[in-house]
Coordinates of C-alpha atoms in Angstrom, one line a residue:
M59 CA 0.0 0.0 0.0
Y60 CA 1.4 3.2 -1.0
G61 CA 0.6 6.6 0.5
R62 CA 1.7 10.1 0.0
D63 CA 4.5 11.3 2.1
P64 CA 3.4 14.6 3.7
W65 CA 6.9 15.9 3.2
G66 CA 6.7 15.4 -0.6
G67 CA 8.0 11.8 -1.2
P68 CA 6.2 8.4 -1.4
L69 CA 5.4 6.5 1.8
E70 CA 5.5 2.7 1.5
I71 CA 3.9 0.6 4.2
N72 CA 5.1 -3.0 4.1
T73 CA 3.0 -5.4 6.2
T74 CA 5.6 -8.2 5.8
D75 CA 8.1 -6.3 7.9
S76 CA 6.0 -6.4 11.0
A77 CA 8.3 -8.8 12.6
T78 CA 11.0 -6.3 12.7
D79 CA 9.0 -3.6 14.6
D80 CA 11.6 -3.4 17.3
D81 CA 14.4 -2.6 14.9
G82 CA 12.2 -0.2 13.1
S83 CA 11.2 1.6 16.3
R84 CA 14.8 2.0 17.3
N85 CA 15.6 3.5 13.9
L86 CA 12.5 5.7 14.2
N87 CA 13.6 6.9 17.6
D88 CA 17.0 7.7 16.2
F89 CA 15.2 9.6 13.4
D90 CA 13.1 11.6 15.9
R91 CA 16.1 12.6 17.9
A92 CA 17.8 13.7 14.7
A93 CA 14.7 15.7 13.6
L94 CA 14.3 17.3 16.9
S95 CA 17.8 18.5 16.8
R96 CA 16.6 21.0 14.1
P97 CA 14.1 23.8 14.9
L98 CA 10.7 23.2 13.4
D99 CA 8.4 25.8 12.0
E100 CA 4.8 26.1 13.1
T101 CA 3.4 23.9 10.4
Q102 CA 5.8 21.2 11.2
Q103 CA 5.0 21.4 14.9
S104 CA 1.2 21.2 14.2
W105 CA 1.6 18.1 12.1
L106 CA 4.3 16.2 14.0
L107 CA 3.9 17.3 17.6
G108 CA 0.1 17.8 17.6
P109 CA -1.8 20.4 19.6
G110 CA 0.2 21.8 22.5
E111 CA -0.3 24.4 25.3
E112 CA -1.2 27.8 23.8
K113 CA 0.5 30.9 25.0
K114 CA -1.6 33.6 26.7
K115 CA -2.5 36.3 24.1
K116 CA -1.0 39.7 24.6
Y117 CA -3.7 41.6 22.7
V118 CA -7.5 42.0 23.0
D119 CA -9.5 42.2 19.8
L120 CA -12.3 44.8 20.1
G121 CA -13.6 44.4 16.6
C122 CA -12.3 47.5 14.9
I123 CA -9.0 47.7 16.8
S124 CA -6.8 45.5 18.9
V125 CA -5.3 46.9 22.1
S126 CA -2.8 45.6 24.6
R127 CA -4.4 43.4 27.2
K128 CA -2.6 45.3 29.9
I129 CA -3.9 48.7 28.7
F130 CA -7.4 47.3 28.3
V131 CA -7.4 46.0 31.9
W132 CA -6.1 49.3 33.3
T133 CA -8.6 51.3 31.3
V134 CA -11.6 49.2 32.5
G135 CA -10.2 49.5 36.0
L136 CA -9.9 53.3 35.9
I137 CA -13.4 53.6 34.5
F138 CA -14.8 51.6 37.3
A139 CA -12.8 53.6 39.8
A140 CA -13.9 57.0 38.4
G141 CA -17.5 55.8 38.5
F142 CA -17.2 54.8 42.1
I143 CA -15.6 58.2 43.0
A144 CA -18.2 60.2 41.1
G145 CA -21.0 58.2 42.8
F146 CA -19.4 58.8 46.1
I147 CA -19.2 62.6 45.5
V148 CA -22.9 62.7 44.3
L149 CA -23.9 60.9 47.5
I150 CA -22.1 63.4 49.6
V151 CA -23.6 66.4 47.7
K152 CA -27.1 64.9 48.1
T153 CA -26.8 64.2 51.8
V154 CA -25.0 67.4 52.9
P155 CA -27.4 70.3 53.5
R156 CA -27.0 73.2 51.0
H157 CA -27.3 76.9 51.4
H158 CA -29.3 78.3 48.4
K159 CA -27.9 81.5 46.9
H160 CA -30.7 84.1 46.9
P161 CA -31.2 86.1 43.7
P162 CA -30.2 89.8 44.0
P163 CA -32.9 92.0 45.3
A164 CA -35.1 93.8 42.8
D165 CA -34.1 97.4 42.0
N166 CA -36.2 100.3 43.2
Y167 CA -37.8 100.8 39.8
T168 CA -39.0 97.2 39.6
V169 CA -40.4 97.3 43.2
A170 CA -42.2 100.6 42.4
L171 CA -43.5 99.1 39.1
Q172 CA -45.1 96.2 40.8
K173 CA -46.8 98.6 43.2
A174 CA -47.9 101.1 40.5
L175 CA -49.7 98.3 38.6
M176 CA -51.7 97.5 41.7
F177 CA -53.4 101.0 41.5
F178 CA -55.3 99.8 38.4
N179 CA -56.7 96.9 40.4
A180 CA -58.1 99.4 42.9
Q181 CA -59.7 101.5 40.1
K182 CA -61.7 98.7 38.5
S183 CA -65.4 99.1 38.1
G184 CA -67.9 96.3 37.7
R185 CA -67.8 92.7 38.8
L186 CA -64.3 92.2 40.0
P187 CA -62.2 89.1 39.4
K188 CA -61.4 86.8 42.3
H189 CA -57.7 87.5 42.0
N190 CA -58.0 91.3 42.1
N191 CA -55.9 91.4 45.3
V192 CA -57.4 94.6 46.8
S193 CA -59.2 93.5 49.9
W194 CA -61.2 96.6 50.5
R195 CA -62.7 96.8 47.0
G196 CA -65.8 94.9 45.7
N197 CA -68.3 94.8 42.9
S198 CA -69.6 98.2 42.1
C199 CA -71.9 100.1 39.6
L200 CA -73.4 97.0 38.1
N201 CA -76.2 99.0 36.6
D202 CA -74.1 101.2 34.4
G203 CA -75.7 101.6 31.1
K204 CA -79.3 101.7 32.3
S205 CA -81.4 104.8 31.6
D206 CA -82.3 107.0 34.5
K207 CA -86.1 106.4 34.8
S208 CA -87.3 103.5 32.8
G209 CA -84.5 101.1 33.8
A210 CA -84.2 99.9 30.2
V211 CA -80.7 98.9 29.2
L212 CA -79.2 101.3 26.7
K213 CA -75.9 99.6 26.7
D214 CA -74.0 97.2 28.9
L215 CA -71.5 99.6 30.3
V216 CA -70.4 97.6 33.3
G217 CA -66.6 97.5 33.7
G218 CA -63.8 99.8 32.9
Y219 CA -61.9 102.0 35.3
Y220 CA -62.8 104.9 37.6
D221 CA -60.7 107.9 36.6
A222 CA -59.4 109.1 39.9
G223 CA -60.6 109.5 43.5
D224 CA -64.2 109.8 42.3
A225 CA -66.3 107.2 40.5
I226 CA -66.6 108.8 37.0
K227 CA -65.5 106.9 33.9
F228 CA -64.0 109.5 31.6
H229 CA -63.2 107.6 28.4
F230 CA -60.8 110.1 26.9
P231 CA -58.0 109.8 29.6
Q232 CA -58.9 106.2 30.1
A233 CA -58.2 105.4 26.4
F234 CA -54.9 107.3 26.6
A235 CA -53.9 105.3 29.7
M236 CA -54.5 102.0 27.9
T237 CA -52.5 103.2 24.9
M238 CA -49.6 104.1 27.0
L239 CA -49.7 100.7 28.8
S240 CA -49.8 98.9 25.5
W241 CA -46.9 100.9 24.1
S242 CA -44.8 100.0 27.1
V243 CA -45.6 96.3 26.8
I244 CA -44.8 96.2 23.1
E245 CA -41.4 97.8 23.7
Y246 CA -40.5 96.2 27.1
S247 CA -42.3 92.8 27.3
A248 CA -39.0 91.1 28.4
K249 CA -38.7 93.5 31.3
Y250 CA -42.3 93.0 32.3
E251 CA -41.6 89.3 32.2
A252 CA -38.4 89.6 34.3
A253 CA -40.4 91.5 36.9
G254 CA -43.1 88.8 36.9
E255 CA -45.7 91.4 35.8
L256 CA -46.3 90.6 32.1
N257 CA -49.6 88.7 32.6
H258 CA -50.7 91.3 35.1
V259 CA -50.3 94.3 32.9
K260 CA -51.9 92.4 29.9
E261 CA -54.9 91.6 32.1
I262 CA -55.1 95.3 33.1
I263 CA -55.1 96.3 29.4
K264 CA -57.7 93.7 28.5
W265 CA -60.0 95.0 31.3
G266 CA -59.9 98.3 29.6
T267 CA -60.3 97.2 26.0
D268 CA -63.1 94.8 26.8
Y269 CA -65.0 97.8 28.2
F270 CA -64.2 100.0 25.2
L271 CA -65.8 97.4 22.9
K272 CA -69.0 98.0 24.8
T273 CA -69.1 101.7 24.2
F274 CA -70.1 101.4 20.6
N275 CA -71.3 98.8 18.1
S276 CA -67.9 97.2 17.6
T277 CA -69.3 94.6 15.2
A278 CA -70.4 97.2 12.7
D279 CA -68.3 98.8 10.0
T280 CA -70.0 102.2 10.5
I281 CA -71.3 103.9 13.6
N282 CA -72.8 107.3 14.4
Q283 CA -72.5 107.4 18.2
L284 CA -70.0 106.7 20.9
V285 CA -70.2 106.7 24.7
S286 CA -67.8 109.3 26.1
Q287 CA -68.5 109.2 29.8
V288 CA -70.4 107.3 32.5
G289 CA -71.3 109.3 35.6
T290 CA -71.2 113.1 36.1
G291 CA -69.2 115.6 38.2
D292 CA -71.2 118.8 37.7
T293 CA -71.5 120.5 41.0
S294 CA -73.4 123.6 39.8
G295 CA -76.7 122.2 41.3
G296 CA -75.2 122.1 44.8
T297 CA -75.1 119.1 47.1
N298 CA -78.8 118.4 46.7
D299 CA -78.1 117.0 43.3
P300 CA -76.3 113.7 44.1
N301 CA -73.6 112.7 41.6
D302 CA -70.0 111.4 41.6
H303 CA -68.6 114.7 42.9
T304 CA -71.3 116.0 45.3
C305 CA -71.4 112.7 47.1
W306 CA -68.5 111.0 49.0
M307 CA -69.2 107.3 49.3
R308 CA -67.6 104.0 48.4
P309 CA -68.2 102.9 44.8
E310 CA -69.7 99.7 46.2
D311 CA -72.5 101.8 47.9
I312 CA -73.4 104.1 45.0
D313 CA -77.2 104.2 44.7
Y314 CA -77.7 107.5 42.8
P315 CA -78.3 107.7 39.0
R316 CA -75.2 107.6 36.7
P317 CA -76.1 109.2 33.4
V318 CA -74.5 108.0 30.2
T319 CA -73.0 110.7 27.9
E320 CA -72.9 109.9 24.2
C321 CA -71.3 112.0 21.4
S322 CA -72.0 112.0 17.6
S323 CA -69.0 114.2 16.6
C324 CA -66.0 113.4 18.7
S325 CA -63.0 112.9 16.6
D326 CA -60.5 113.3 19.4
L327 CA -62.1 110.6 21.6
A328 CA -62.7 108.2 18.7
A329 CA -59.2 108.5 17.4
E330 CA -57.7 108.0 20.8
M331 CA -59.9 105.0 21.5
A332 CA -58.9 103.7 18.1
A333 CA -55.2 104.1 19.1
A334 CA -56.0 102.1 22.4
L335 CA -57.6 99.2 20.5
A336 CA -55.0 99.2 17.8
S337 CA -52.0 99.2 20.1
A338 CA -53.7 96.5 22.3
S339 CA -54.2 94.3 19.2
I340 CA -50.4 94.2 18.9
V341 CA -50.1 93.2 22.6
F342 CA -52.5 90.4 22.0
K343 CA -51.3 89.4 18.6
D344 CA -50.9 85.8 19.7
N345 CA -54.6 85.6 20.5
K346 CA -55.6 86.0 16.8
V347 CA -59.4 86.1 17.4
Y348 CA -59.3 88.8 20.0
S349 CA -56.6 90.8 18.2
K350 CA -58.7 90.7 15.0
K351 CA -61.7 91.9 17.0
L352 CA -59.7 94.8 18.4
V353 CA -58.4 95.8 14.9
H354 CA -62.0 95.8 13.5
G355 CA -63.2 97.9 16.4
A356 CA -60.3 100.4 15.9
A357 CA -61.1 100.7 12.2
T358 CA -64.7 101.4 12.9
L359 CA -63.8 104.1 15.4
W360 CA -61.3 105.6 13.0
K361 CA -63.8 105.9 10.2
F362 CA -66.2 107.6 12.7
A363 CA -63.5 110.0 13.8
R364 CA -62.7 111.0 10.2
D365 CA -66.3 111.2 8.9
Q366 CA -68.0 113.1 11.8
R367 CA -65.5 115.8 12.8
G368 CA -65.8 117.5 16.2
M369 CA -64.4 117.5 19.8
Y370 CA -66.0 115.4 22.4
S371 CA -65.8 118.1 25.1
G372 CA -67.6 120.7 23.0
G373 CA -71.2 121.9 23.4
G374 CA -71.1 122.3 27.2
A375 CA -70.2 118.7 27.9
D376 CA -69.5 117.8 31.5
A377 CA -66.1 116.5 30.5
A378 CA -65.0 120.0 29.5
N379 CA -64.7 120.9 33.3
F380 CA -62.2 118.1 33.9
Y381 CA -60.7 116.8 30.6
N382 CA -61.2 119.5 28.0
S383 CA -59.7 118.6 24.6
S384 CA -57.9 121.4 22.8
M385 CA -57.9 119.8 19.3
Y386 CA -58.2 116.5 17.4
W387 CA -55.4 116.9 14.9
D388 CA -52.8 115.4 17.3
E389 CA -55.1 112.4 17.9
F390 CA -55.2 111.9 14.1
V391 CA -51.4 111.7 13.9
W392 CA -51.2 109.5 17.0
G393 CA -54.1 107.3 16.1
G394 CA -53.0 107.0 12.4
A395 CA -49.6 105.8 13.5
W396 CA -51.1 103.1 15.7
M397 CA -53.6 102.1 13.0
Y398 CA -50.7 101.6 10.6
Y399 CA -48.7 99.5 13.0
A400 CA -51.7 97.4 13.8
T401 CA -52.8 96.8 10.2
G402 CA -49.9 97.5 7.8
N403 CA -52.3 99.5 5.7
Q404 CA -50.2 102.4 4.2
S405 CA -53.2 104.7 3.9
Y406 CA -52.9 105.2 7.6
L407 CA -49.3 106.1 7.3
Y408 CA -49.9 108.4 4.4
L409 CA -52.5 110.3 6.5
S410 CA -50.4 110.5 9.7
T411 CA -47.4 111.8 7.8
H412 CA -49.3 114.2 5.6
P413 CA -47.7 117.7 5.9
T414 CA -51.0 119.5 6.2
L415 CA -52.2 117.3 9.1
A416 CA -48.8 117.7 10.8
K417 CA -49.1 121.5 10.4
H418 CA -52.5 121.5 12.0
A419 CA -51.2 119.4 14.8
G420 CA -48.5 121.9 15.5
A421 CA -45.5 119.9 14.4
F422 CA -43.7 122.9 12.8
W423 CA -44.0 125.4 15.6
G424 CA -43.3 125.5 19.3
G425 CA -45.2 127.0 22.2
P426 CA -45.1 126.9 26.0
D427 CA -46.4 123.3 26.1
Y428 CA -44.5 122.0 23.1
G429 CA -42.9 118.7 23.8
V430 CA -45.2 117.8 26.7
L431 CA -47.0 114.5 26.3
S432 CA -50.3 114.3 28.1
W433 CA -53.9 112.9 27.8
D434 CA -54.7 116.0 25.7
N435 CA -51.5 116.5 23.6
K436 CA -50.4 113.4 21.8
L437 CA -48.1 115.1 19.2
T438 CA -44.9 114.5 21.1
G439 CA -45.7 110.8 21.5
A440 CA -46.7 110.5 17.9
Q441 CA -43.4 112.1 16.7
V442 CA -41.4 109.6 18.8
L443 CA -43.5 106.7 17.6
L444 CA -43.0 107.7 13.9
T445 CA -39.3 108.4 14.4
R446 CA -39.0 104.8 15.4
L447 CA -40.3 103.9 11.9
R448 CA -37.6 106.1 10.3
L449 CA -34.8 104.7 12.4
F450 CA -35.5 101.0 11.8
L451 CA -37.4 100.8 8.5
S452 CA -36.7 104.0 6.7
P453 CA -39.7 103.9 4.3
G454 CA -38.5 106.8 2.1
Y455 CA -40.7 108.6 -0.4
P456 CA -43.4 109.9 0.0
Y457 CA -43.1 109.8 3.8
E458 CA -39.5 110.8 4.3
E459 CA -40.1 114.6 4.4
T460 CA -42.5 114.6 7.3
L461 CA -40.7 111.7 9.1
K462 CA -37.5 113.7 8.9
T463 CA -39.3 116.7 10.4
F464 CA -40.7 114.5 13.2
H465 CA -37.2 113.1 13.8
N466 CA -35.7 116.6 14.0
Q467 CA -38.5 117.8 16.3
T468 CA -38.0 114.8 18.5
S469 CA -34.3 115.6 18.8
I470 CA -35.2 119.2 19.8
I471 CA -37.7 118.0 22.4
M472 CA -35.1 115.7 23.9
C473 CA -32.7 118.6 24.2
S474 CA -35.4 120.6 26.0
Y475 CA -35.5 117.9 28.7
L476 CA -31.9 118.3 29.6
P477 CA -30.8 120.6 32.4
Y478 CA -28.4 122.4 30.1
F479 CA -31.3 124.2 28.4
N480 CA -33.8 126.6 29.6
S481 CA -37.0 125.4 27.9
F482 CA -38.5 124.4 31.2
N483 CA -37.8 125.6 34.7
R484 CA -36.9 123.2 37.5
T485 CA -37.7 123.3 41.2
R486 CA -34.8 123.6 43.6
G487 CA -35.2 119.9 44.2
G488 CA -34.7 119.2 40.5
L489 CA -38.3 118.5 39.3
I490 CA -38.8 119.7 35.7
Q491 CA -41.8 122.0 35.4
L492 CA -43.4 120.8 32.2
N493 CA -46.7 122.5 33.1
H494 CA -44.9 125.7 34.1
G495 CA -45.8 125.7 37.8
R496 CA -49.4 124.7 37.4
P497 CA -50.9 122.1 39.8
Q498 CA -50.6 118.3 39.3
P499 CA -47.2 118.2 37.7
L500 CA -46.2 114.6 38.0
Q501 CA -48.4 113.2 35.3
Y502 CA -46.4 115.2 32.7
V503 CA -43.0 114.4 34.3
V504 CA -43.5 110.6 34.1
N505 CA -44.5 110.8 30.4
A506 CA -41.3 112.7 29.6
A507 CA -39.2 110.2 31.6
F508 CA -40.7 107.4 29.5
L509 CA -40.1 109.1 26.2
A510 CA -36.6 110.0 27.1
T511 CA -35.7 106.5 28.2
L512 CA -37.4 105.0 25.2
Y513 CA -35.7 107.3 22.7
S514 CA -32.3 106.6 24.2
D515 CA -33.1 102.9 23.8
Y516 CA -34.1 103.5 20.1
L517 CA -30.8 105.2 19.5
D518 CA -28.9 102.4 21.2
A519 CA -30.7 99.8 19.1
A520 CA -29.9 101.8 16.0
D521 CA -26.2 101.8 17.0
T522 CA -26.2 105.5 17.5
P523 CA -24.4 106.8 20.6
G524 CA -26.3 110.0 20.9
W525 CA -27.7 113.1 19.1
Y526 CA -26.9 116.8 18.5
C527 CA -28.4 119.8 20.3
G528 CA -27.1 122.5 18.1
P529 CA -23.3 122.1 17.8
N530 CA -23.1 120.0 20.9
F531 CA -23.3 116.2 21.0
Y532 CA -25.0 114.4 23.9
S533 CA -24.9 110.8 24.8
T534 CA -27.9 108.6 25.2
N535 CA -26.8 108.3 28.9
D536 CA -27.7 112.0 29.3
L537 CA -31.3 111.1 28.4
R538 CA -31.4 108.2 30.7
K539 CA -29.9 110.2 33.5
F540 CA -32.6 112.9 33.1
A541 CA -35.3 110.2 33.4
Q542 CA -33.7 108.6 36.4
T543 CA -33.4 111.9 38.3
Q544 CA -37.1 112.7 37.7
I545 CA -38.3 109.3 38.7
D546 CA -36.0 109.2 41.7
Y547 CA -37.5 112.6 42.8
I548 CA -40.9 111.0 42.6
L549 CA -39.8 108.0 44.6
G550 CA -38.4 110.1 47.5
K551 CA -35.2 111.8 46.4
N552 CA -36.6 115.2 47.0
P553 CA -36.3 118.0 49.7
R554 CA -39.2 116.5 51.6
K555 CA -37.8 113.0 51.4
M556 CA -41.3 111.9 50.5
S557 CA -42.3 109.2 48.0
Y558 CA -45.2 110.4 45.9
V559 CA -46.1 106.8 45.1
V560 CA -48.2 105.4 47.9
G561 CA -46.8 102.3 49.6
F562 CA -43.3 102.8 48.3
G563 CA -40.8 103.6 51.0
N564 CA -41.6 104.6 54.5
H565 CA -42.8 108.2 54.0
Y566 CA -45.6 108.7 51.5
P567 CA -49.1 110.5 51.5
K568 CA -51.5 109.0 54.0
H569 CA -54.5 111.2 53.2
V570 CA -55.0 110.4 49.5
H571 CA -58.0 112.0 47.8
H572 CA -59.8 108.8 47.1
R573 CA -63.3 107.7 48.2
G574 CA -62.8 104.0 48.5
A575 CA -59.5 104.3 50.4
S576 CA -60.8 106.9 52.8
I577 CA -64.0 105.1 54.0
P578 CA -63.6 101.9 56.1
K579 CA -65.1 98.7 54.9
N580 CA -67.1 98.1 58.1
K581 CA -70.4 96.8 56.7
V582 CA -71.9 100.3 57.1
K583 CA -73.4 101.9 54.0
Y584 CA -72.8 105.6 54.2
N585 CA -75.2 107.7 52.1
C586 CA -74.3 110.6 49.8
K587 CA -73.5 113.0 52.6
G588 CA -72.8 110.5 55.3
G589 CA -69.3 110.0 53.9
Y590 CA -68.3 113.6 54.4
K591 CA -67.1 112.8 57.9
W592 CA -64.5 110.5 56.3
R593 CA -63.6 113.0 53.6
D594 CA -63.0 115.8 56.2
S595 CA -61.3 113.6 58.8
K596 CA -57.8 114.5 59.8
K597 CA -57.0 110.8 60.3
P598 CA -55.1 108.8 57.7
N599 CA -57.0 106.7 55.2
P600 CA -58.1 103.4 56.7
H601 CA -56.9 101.7 53.5
T602 CA -53.6 102.1 51.7
I603 CA -54.1 102.5 48.0
I604 CA -50.9 100.8 46.9
G605 CA -49.1 102.2 43.9
A606 CA -51.1 105.4 43.5
M607 CA -49.0 108.3 42.3
V608 CA -50.6 111.5 43.7
A609 CA -50.8 114.7 41.8
G610 CA -47.5 116.0 43.3
P611 CA -45.8 119.0 44.8
D612 CA -46.0 122.6 43.9
K613 CA -43.3 124.6 42.1
Y614 CA -41.5 125.2 45.4
D615 CA -41.2 121.4 46.2
G616 CA -44.0 122.0 48.8
F617 CA -46.7 119.4 49.4
H618 CA -49.8 119.3 51.6
D619 CA -51.0 115.8 52.6
V620 CA -54.6 116.9 52.8
R621 CA -57.4 114.7 51.5
T622 CA -59.6 117.6 50.4
N623 CA -56.9 119.2 48.3
Y624 CA -57.0 117.1 45.1
N625 CA -54.3 119.3 43.5
F626 CA -51.8 117.6 45.8
T627 CA -53.2 114.2 46.8
E628 CA -55.5 112.9 44.0
P629 CA -54.1 110.1 41.7
T630 CA -55.4 109.4 38.2
I631 CA -55.1 106.4 35.8
A632 CA -53.6 108.5 33.1
G633 CA -50.8 109.6 35.5
N634 CA -50.2 106.1 36.7
A635 CA -50.0 104.7 33.2
G636 CA -47.1 107.1 32.4
L637 CA -45.5 106.1 35.7
V638 CA -45.7 102.4 34.9
A639 CA -44.3 103.0 31.4
A640 CA -41.3 105.0 32.8
L641 CA -40.6 102.5 35.6
V642 CA -40.5 99.5 33.3
A643 CA -38.3 101.4 30.8
L644 CA -35.8 102.1 33.6
S645 CA -36.1 98.8 35.5
G646 CA -33.8 95.8 35.3
E647 CA -30.6 95.5 33.4
R648 CA -29.8 97.9 30.7
T649 CA -28.6 95.0 28.6
T650 CA -32.2 94.1 28.1
K651 CA -33.1 96.0 24.9
I652 CA -36.3 97.1 23.4
D653 CA -38.3 94.7 21.2
K654 CA -37.4 96.1 17.8
N655 CA -39.7 93.9 15.7
T656 CA -43.0 93.1 17.4
I657 CA -44.5 96.6 16.7
F658 CA -43.8 95.9 12.9
S659 CA -45.4 92.4 13.0
A660 CA -48.3 93.5 10.7
V661 CA -46.2 95.9 8.5
P662 CA -45.5 94.4 5.1
P663 CA -42.0 94.7 3.6
M664 CA -41.4 98.3 2.5
F665 CA -39.8 97.3 -0.7
P666 CA -40.5 94.5 -3.1
T667 CA -38.5 91.3 -2.7
P668 CA -35.7 91.2 -5.4
P669 CA -36.2 88.4 -7.9
P670 CA -34.1 85.3 -7.5
P671 CA -30.9 85.1 -9.5
P672 CA -31.1 83.4 -12.9
A673 CA -30.2 79.8 -13.3
P674 CA -26.6 79.1 -14.2
W675 CA -26.0 79.0 -17.9
N676 CA -25.4 75.6 -19.4
P677 CA -23.9 75.4 -22.9

């Protein structure tokens, strides 16, 4: 039998030689010793010697790479050790008591802001929400809108705000107050949110705009009447004619008739109310249904203002004794600007920037009250509002000429606020006399402080460090410093060391001219004249009307904390709205900028979008 020699030669197996196995085995042993005297390669070892004991591998195969076994063992060990140490540290941190680091205290402006907003809660009329947070107030004047004799409902006029210390609802200053609050929210929503007051201020605005929608047919496209006032303050009939000024009683106890005043030609009121609804529509732009409702109501009011010209306080109206309107041209500029921002319709912008309208509103000439923003004069606010448009969008022709004029006039007004100029006098304590020494100065001061801070923020956002007053250049910090000194004066940095915001600081007016705050809530209903004993009392009010900014000191920094002297101690919602706007503008970190874009959310692109580039040419 022949086989194949694995080493390459023939292998012969002869069965007949079996007898000589011993000799063969000896020869084979000699052969093995001879073979083993030479080194064998691995193949030879596997065939001849068979499987032997394997050496321990020095590497570990991890699939994509091979690593040294020693490195692998050390790495795994270190990972386990690090995990054990980390777990031990976490256990210590969890078990050891920690001392929480408290956030820095709120600045004075933020604290005062939170209090100033509370004043609006105290001024609410109608059925109050459960979270109103003014314990001494309750539901009041739930019959507003009923006629005097028949009891038939003319309109549902429950709600809104009482104007001041009385219980009259004057819609002209109330609309201005809501517009100012909306403007401040649009510009400084981030600051409101940081102060924890964004939802609160929006609720305050909505309380006002919900009420305004009741004062006319807000679902119609055209109207011919508008409610201008609820209640009356005429005292010519003496104390025998009970009304909101001859009586002194809590709003919750009012039982005398409250007449409703309507107007059919009141362009100033309608345009201001249109501004209130239009600006609020931007505040509530995320609530599309409500925002659209506000825009429609604003458009209806605007058409009414333009079609049926006249002033709401004319013709012997009761409001002329308290909030007499001087013109309606400034409301057209102001309202037109807000209508444009709310709708993007350029016809509103064309009107509010028309040179003839600007001339009628007094944009090209000065005067003793030029540059003073108030419930009556909106021109200064309108000029700042439209200068914003020029700074950030620059619409150009045909608006540029008037916008440039507004921008220049705004610069001049800002110069007049600075102490280096003599446009307005100042008291020895530093309070600017925007109303030239007349009573109730603070409502004008806070509006100027808001405009100055806002304009400085506009310039900062436009990467402009300041502006020129004649040949001299002034920094935006000068405007902010002006605003700070005025608000600081109001908050207590004045010769009397008195805060004119009730509840702020330790020294503030205690005899505020305010019915609800001056009469105790003791389950006793005082009649019309029964409340006089509380009005004439020398004792402090039993209730603190938190956040109310009183009328303010005289031109000599003097102040009389007397309840019956409303020129010193009466607060108003128009004044407090300006205070809130100024405080939020100054509050928090200056690194928090204005919201540049929200106000333009409804404004379409000023210029057509350029066409896309042509496709690349292929031969």
